[in-house]
Coordinates of C-alpha atoms in Angstrom, one line a residue:
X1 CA -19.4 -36.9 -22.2
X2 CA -16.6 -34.1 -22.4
X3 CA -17.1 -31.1 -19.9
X4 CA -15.1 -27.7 -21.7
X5 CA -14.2 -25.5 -18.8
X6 CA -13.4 -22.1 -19.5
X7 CA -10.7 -19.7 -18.8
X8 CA -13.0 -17.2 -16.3
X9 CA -14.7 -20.7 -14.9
X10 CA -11.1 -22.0 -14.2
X11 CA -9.6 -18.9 -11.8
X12 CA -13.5 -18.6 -10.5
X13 CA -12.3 -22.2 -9.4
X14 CA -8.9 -21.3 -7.9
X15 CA -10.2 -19.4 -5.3
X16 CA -12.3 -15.9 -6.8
X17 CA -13.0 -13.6 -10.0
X18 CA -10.1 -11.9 -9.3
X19 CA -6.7 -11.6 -11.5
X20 CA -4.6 -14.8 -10.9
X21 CA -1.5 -15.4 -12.9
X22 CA 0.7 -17.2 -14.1
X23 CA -1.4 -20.3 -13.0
X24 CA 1.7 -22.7 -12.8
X25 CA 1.1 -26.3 -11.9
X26 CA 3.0 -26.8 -9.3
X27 CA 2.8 -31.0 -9.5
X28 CA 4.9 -30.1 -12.9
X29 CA 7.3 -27.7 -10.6
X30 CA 8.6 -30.6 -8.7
X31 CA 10.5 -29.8 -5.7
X32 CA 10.5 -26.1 -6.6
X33 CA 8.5 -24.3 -3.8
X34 CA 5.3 -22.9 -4.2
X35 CA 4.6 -19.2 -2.9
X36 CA 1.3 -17.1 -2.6
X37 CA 1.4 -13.4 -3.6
X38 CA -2.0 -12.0 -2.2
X39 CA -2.1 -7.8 -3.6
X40 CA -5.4 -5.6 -3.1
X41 CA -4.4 -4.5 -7.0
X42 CA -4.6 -5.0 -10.6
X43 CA -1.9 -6.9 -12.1
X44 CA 0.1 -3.7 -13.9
X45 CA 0.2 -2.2 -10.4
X46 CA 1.2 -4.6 -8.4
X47 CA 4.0 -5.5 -10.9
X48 CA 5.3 -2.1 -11.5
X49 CA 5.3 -0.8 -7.6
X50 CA 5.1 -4.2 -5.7
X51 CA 6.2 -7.3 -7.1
X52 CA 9.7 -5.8 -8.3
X53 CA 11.1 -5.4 -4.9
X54 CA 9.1 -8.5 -3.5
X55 CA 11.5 -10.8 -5.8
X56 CA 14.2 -9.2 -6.0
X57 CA 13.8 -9.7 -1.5
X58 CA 13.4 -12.6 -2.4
X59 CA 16.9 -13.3 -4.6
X60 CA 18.7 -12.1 -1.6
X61 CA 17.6 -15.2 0.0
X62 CA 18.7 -17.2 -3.0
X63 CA 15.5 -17.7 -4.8
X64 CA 14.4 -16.7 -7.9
X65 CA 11.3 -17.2 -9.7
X66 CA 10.8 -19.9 -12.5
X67 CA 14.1 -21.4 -11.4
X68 CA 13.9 -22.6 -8.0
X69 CA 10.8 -21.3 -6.4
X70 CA 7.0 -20.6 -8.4
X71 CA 5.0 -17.8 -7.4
X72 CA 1.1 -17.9 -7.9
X73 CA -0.6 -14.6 -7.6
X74 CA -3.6 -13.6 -6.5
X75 CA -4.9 -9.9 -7.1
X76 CA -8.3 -7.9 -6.2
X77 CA -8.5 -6.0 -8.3
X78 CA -8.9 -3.1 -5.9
X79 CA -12.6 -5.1 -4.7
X80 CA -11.2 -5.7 -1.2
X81 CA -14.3 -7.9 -0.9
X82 CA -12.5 -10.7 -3.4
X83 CA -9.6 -11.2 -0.7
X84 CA -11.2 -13.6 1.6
X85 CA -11.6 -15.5 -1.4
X86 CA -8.7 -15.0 -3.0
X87 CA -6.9 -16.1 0.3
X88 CA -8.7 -19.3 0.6
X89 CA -7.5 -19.9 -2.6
X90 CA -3.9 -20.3 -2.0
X91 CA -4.8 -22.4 0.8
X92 CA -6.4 -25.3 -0.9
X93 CA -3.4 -24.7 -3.3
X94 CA -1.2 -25.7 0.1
X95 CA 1.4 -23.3 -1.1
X96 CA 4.4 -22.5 1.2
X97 CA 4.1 -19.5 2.3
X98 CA 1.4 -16.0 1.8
X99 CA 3.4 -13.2 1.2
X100 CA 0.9 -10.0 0.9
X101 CA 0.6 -6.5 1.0
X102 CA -1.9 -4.2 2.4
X103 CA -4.2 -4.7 5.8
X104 CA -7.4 -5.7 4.2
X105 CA -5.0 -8.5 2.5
X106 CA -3.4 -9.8 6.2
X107 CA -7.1 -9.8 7.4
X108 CA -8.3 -11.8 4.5
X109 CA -5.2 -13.8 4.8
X110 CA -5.3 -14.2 9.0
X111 CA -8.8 -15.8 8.8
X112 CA -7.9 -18.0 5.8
X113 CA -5.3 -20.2 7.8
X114 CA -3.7 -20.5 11.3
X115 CA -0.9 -22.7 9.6
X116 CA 0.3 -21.8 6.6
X117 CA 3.1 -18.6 7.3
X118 CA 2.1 -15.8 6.0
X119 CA 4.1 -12.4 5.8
X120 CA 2.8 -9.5 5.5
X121 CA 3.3 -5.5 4.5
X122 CA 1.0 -2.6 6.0
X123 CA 0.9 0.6 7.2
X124 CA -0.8 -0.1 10.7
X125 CA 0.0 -2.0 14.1
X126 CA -0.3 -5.6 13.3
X127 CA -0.6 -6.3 17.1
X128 CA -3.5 -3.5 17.4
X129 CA -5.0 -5.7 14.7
X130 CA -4.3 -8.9 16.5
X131 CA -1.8 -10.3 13.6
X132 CA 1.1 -10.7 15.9
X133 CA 1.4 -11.4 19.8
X134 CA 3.9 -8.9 20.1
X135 CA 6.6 -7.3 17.4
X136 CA 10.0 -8.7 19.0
X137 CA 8.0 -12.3 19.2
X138 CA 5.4 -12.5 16.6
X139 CA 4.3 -16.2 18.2
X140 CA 2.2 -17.4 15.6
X141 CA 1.8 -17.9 11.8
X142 CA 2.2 -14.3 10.5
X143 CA 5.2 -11.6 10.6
X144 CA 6.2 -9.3 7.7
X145 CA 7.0 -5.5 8.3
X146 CA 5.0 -2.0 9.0
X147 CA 5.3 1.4 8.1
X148 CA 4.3 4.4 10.5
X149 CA 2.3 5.4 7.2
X150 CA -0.8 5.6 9.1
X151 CA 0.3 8.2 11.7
X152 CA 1.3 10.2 9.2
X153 CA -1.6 12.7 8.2
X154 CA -1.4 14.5 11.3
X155 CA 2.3 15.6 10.2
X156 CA 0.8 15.6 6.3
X157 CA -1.3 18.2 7.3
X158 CA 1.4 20.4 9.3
X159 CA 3.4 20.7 6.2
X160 CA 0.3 21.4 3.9
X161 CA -0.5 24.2 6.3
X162 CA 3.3 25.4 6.6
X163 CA 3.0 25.8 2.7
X164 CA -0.5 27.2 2.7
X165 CA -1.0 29.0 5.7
X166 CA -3.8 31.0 4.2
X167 CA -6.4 27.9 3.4
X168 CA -8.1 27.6 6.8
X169 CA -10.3 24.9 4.9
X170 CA -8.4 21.3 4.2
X171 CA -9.8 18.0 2.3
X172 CA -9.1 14.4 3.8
X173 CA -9.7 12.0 1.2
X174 CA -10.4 8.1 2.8
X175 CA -11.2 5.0 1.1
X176 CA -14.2 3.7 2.7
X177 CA -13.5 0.1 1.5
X178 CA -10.6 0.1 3.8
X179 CA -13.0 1.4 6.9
X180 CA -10.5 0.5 9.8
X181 CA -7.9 2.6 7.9
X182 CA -10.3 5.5 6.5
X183 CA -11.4 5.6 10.7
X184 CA -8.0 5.7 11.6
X185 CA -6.5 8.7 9.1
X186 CA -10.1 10.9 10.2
X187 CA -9.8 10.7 13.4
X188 CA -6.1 11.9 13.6
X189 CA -6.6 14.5 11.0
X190 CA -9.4 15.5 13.1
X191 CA -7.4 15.8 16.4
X192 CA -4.6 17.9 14.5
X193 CA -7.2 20.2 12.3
X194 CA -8.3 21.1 15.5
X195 CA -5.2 22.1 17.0
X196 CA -4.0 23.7 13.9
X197 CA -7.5 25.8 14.1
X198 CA -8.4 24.3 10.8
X199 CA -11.7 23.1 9.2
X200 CA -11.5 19.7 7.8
X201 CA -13.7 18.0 5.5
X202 CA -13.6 13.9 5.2
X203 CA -14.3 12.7 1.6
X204 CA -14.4 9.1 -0.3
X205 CA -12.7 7.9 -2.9
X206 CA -13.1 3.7 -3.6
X207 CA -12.2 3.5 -6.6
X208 CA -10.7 5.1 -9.9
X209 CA -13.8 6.8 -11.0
X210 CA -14.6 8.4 -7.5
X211 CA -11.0 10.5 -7.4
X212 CA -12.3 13.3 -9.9
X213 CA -15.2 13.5 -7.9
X214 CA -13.6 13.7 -4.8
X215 CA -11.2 16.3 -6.0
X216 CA -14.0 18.4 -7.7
X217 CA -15.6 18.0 -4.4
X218 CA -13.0 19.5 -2.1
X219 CA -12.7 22.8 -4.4
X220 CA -16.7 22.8 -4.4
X221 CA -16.2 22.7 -0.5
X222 CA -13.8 25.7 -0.8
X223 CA -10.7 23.6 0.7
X224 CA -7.8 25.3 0.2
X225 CA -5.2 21.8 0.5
X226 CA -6.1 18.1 0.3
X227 CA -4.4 15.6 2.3
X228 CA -4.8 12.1 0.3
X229 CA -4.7 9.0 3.3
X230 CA -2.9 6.1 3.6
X231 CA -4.4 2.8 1.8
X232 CA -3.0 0.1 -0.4
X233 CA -5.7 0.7 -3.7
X234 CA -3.9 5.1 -3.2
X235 CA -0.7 3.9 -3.1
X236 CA -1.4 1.8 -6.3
X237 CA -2.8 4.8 -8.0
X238 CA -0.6 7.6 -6.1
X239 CA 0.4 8.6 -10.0
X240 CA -2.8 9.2 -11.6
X241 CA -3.7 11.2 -8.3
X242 CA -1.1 13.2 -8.4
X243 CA -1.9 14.0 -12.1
X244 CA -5.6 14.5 -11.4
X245 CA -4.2 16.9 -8.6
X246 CA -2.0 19.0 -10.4
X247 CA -4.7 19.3 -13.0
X248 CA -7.9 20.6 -10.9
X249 CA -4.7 22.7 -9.3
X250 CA -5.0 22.1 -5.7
X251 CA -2.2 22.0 -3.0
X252 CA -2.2 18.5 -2.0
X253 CA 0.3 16.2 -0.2
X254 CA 0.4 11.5 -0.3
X255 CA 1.9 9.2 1.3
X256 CA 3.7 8.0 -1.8
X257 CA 6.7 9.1 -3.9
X258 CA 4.7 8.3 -7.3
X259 CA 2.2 10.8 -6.3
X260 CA 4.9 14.0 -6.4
X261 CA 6.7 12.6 -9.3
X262 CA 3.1 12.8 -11.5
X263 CA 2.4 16.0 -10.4
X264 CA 1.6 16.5 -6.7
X265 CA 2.6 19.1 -4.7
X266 CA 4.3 17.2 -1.7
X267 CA 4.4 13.6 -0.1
X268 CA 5.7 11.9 3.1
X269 CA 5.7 9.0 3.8
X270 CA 8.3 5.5 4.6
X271 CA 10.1 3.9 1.9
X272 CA 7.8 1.2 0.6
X273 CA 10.2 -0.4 -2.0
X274 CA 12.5 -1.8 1.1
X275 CA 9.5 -2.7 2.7
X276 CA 8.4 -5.0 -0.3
X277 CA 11.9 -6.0 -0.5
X278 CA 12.0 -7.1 3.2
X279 CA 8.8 -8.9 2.6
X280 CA 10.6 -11.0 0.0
X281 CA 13.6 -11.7 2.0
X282 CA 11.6 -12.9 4.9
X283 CA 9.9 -15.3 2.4
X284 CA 13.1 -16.5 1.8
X285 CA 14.2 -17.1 5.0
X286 CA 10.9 -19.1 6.2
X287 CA 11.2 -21.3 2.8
X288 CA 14.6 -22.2 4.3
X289 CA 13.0 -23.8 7.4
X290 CA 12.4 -20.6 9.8
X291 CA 9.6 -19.7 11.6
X292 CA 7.4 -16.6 11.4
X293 CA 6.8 -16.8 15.6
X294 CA 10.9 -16.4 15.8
X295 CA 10.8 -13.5 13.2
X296 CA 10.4 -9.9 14.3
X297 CA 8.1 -7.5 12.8
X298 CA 10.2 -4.8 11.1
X299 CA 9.7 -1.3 11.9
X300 CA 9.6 1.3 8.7
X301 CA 11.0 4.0 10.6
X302 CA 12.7 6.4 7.9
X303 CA 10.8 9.2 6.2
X304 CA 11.1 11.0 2.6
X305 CA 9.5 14.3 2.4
X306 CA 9.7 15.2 -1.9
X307 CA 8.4 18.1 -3.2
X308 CA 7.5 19.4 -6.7
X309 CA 8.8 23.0 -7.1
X310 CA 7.4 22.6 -10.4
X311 CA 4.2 22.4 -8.8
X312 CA 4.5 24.6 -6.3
X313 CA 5.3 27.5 -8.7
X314 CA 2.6 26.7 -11.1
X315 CA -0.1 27.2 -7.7
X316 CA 1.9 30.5 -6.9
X317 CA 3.1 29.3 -4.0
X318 CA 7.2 29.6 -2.5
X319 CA 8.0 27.2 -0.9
X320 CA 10.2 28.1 2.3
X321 CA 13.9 27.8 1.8
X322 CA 14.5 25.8 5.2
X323 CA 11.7 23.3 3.9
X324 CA 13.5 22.9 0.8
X325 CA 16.7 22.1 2.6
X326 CA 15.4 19.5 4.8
X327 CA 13.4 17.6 2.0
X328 CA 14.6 14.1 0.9
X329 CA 14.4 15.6 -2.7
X330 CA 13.3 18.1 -4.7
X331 CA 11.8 18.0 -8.0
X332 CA 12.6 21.0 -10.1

């Protein structure tokens, strides 16, 4: 008897539901390495922010996909609850080495294997989290590179309330799939709200079609500025927030570059493109034969502040001339 499997059967398979491409066989890649790319996003996402950087990290090290190395990747979709799956995945596929990005992904990924080195990208402290014994001396399986993204709101909302000192009311939007994360970014915009004497709403946004209804919340609320948190699936979309944004006209400020350059009044935040980059040439380095214990965690410590004068002039507000000065760029 013949037994047709199917496409969505297959990758259900593989390790989840989730976006998985290309699906190389690696017995036909002989001798060519085999990486995992474990991303919280959709495919078009990941490739146009992410996976860019990631390989071109990883040609630094002398590898390049199809050639001498195979990269399978696994993708969530923005359902965080897919990871753990998605991880498990790559293990039975034995591949080389994770790379990932995000913390729900290094969770997934941590609990998937104790063996396999994994590296990782995110926006918290991985030793907080219990990824690494320590940043100079990692010690086990897992090391990668983190961004002071996360202790960024409080700062966020400084400069939202430098630029709109008259809104005494602000918006924090979280994603609650991401609770470690969405409990981190409250409770520090809490602490500075208060000490800026402000009143701050905490609102949830999970997925694509809760941002118009978060945004349409926070003018409902009578918020005068929005601070958007830190989280993989916001950096993913930072552009269509921006443009949603721009388009209920509210003051709001991101993490992420891609959020101004749609629309958005302000962000601040690290350079993530180095960061992916780093992640790739750490891959690199561990598919030569080193070991993730000997490899430090690197520290994203510089910060781009871009604003949209565009923006800015189109809410009727000026923006200070010392601000402008001291901004990493200004869109005009």
């Amino acid at each position: 008897m013949t037994v047709t499997i199917g496409r969505r059967e297959l990758l259900a398979a593989l390790g989840g539901t989730a976006a998985a491409w290309p699906l190389a066989a690696h017995g036909q890649q002989t001798g060519m390495p085999l990486v995992g790319f474990l991303g919280s996003e959709t495919r078009k996402a990941e490739d146009s922010r992410i996976v860019p950087f990631f390989r071109e990290g990883l040609k630094e090290g002398g590898y390049s996909e199809g050639q001498n190395v195979t990269i399978e990747y696994r993708l969530a979709e923005g359902r965080y609850d897919q990871l753990p799956a998605l991880a498990a995945g790559l293990v039975r596929r034995q591949v080389s080495v994770i790379a990932l990005t995000g913390q729900p992904a290094a969770l997934a990924a941590k609990a998937a294997t104790a063996t396999i080195p994994i590296v990782f990208q995110i926006a918290d402290d991985p030793v907080q989290l219990g990824l690494v014994a320590s940043l100079s001396r990692p010690g086990g399986n897992m090391t990668g590179v983190t961004s002071l993204n996360v202790e960024l709101v409080p700062k966020q909302l400084e400069l939202l309330h430098e630029l709109v000192p008259t809104a005494t009311v602000m918006a924090l939007v979280v994603n609650p799939a991401s609770p470690a994360r969405a409990e981190s970014n409250t409770r520090q915009a809490q602490v500075a709200a208060r000490r800026l004497g402000l009143k701050l709403h905490v609102l949830h946004a999970g997925s694509e079609q809760d941002f118009d209804a978060a945004l349409a919340n926070a003018i409902q609320l009578r918020a005068g500025a929005l601070v958007i948190g830190t989280d993989a699936f916001f950096f993913s979309q930072s552009g269509q927030l921006g443009a949603m944004a721009a388009r209920h006209a509210i003051p709001a400020i991101c993490p992420y570059r891609n959020f101004t350059a749609a629309g958005g009044l302000m962000s601040y935040g690290t350079n993530t493109p180095n960061q992916f980059r780093q992640v790739g040439v750490y891959t690199s380095r561990i598919l030569k034969g080193e070991k993730p214990a000997d490899l430090p965690v690197q520290q994203a410590v510089k910060l781009d502040l871009v604003i949209n004068l565009r923006t800015a002039k189109a809410l009727g507000l000026t923006v200070p001339l010392i601000m402008q000065m001291t901004a990493d760029e200004v869109i005009e």
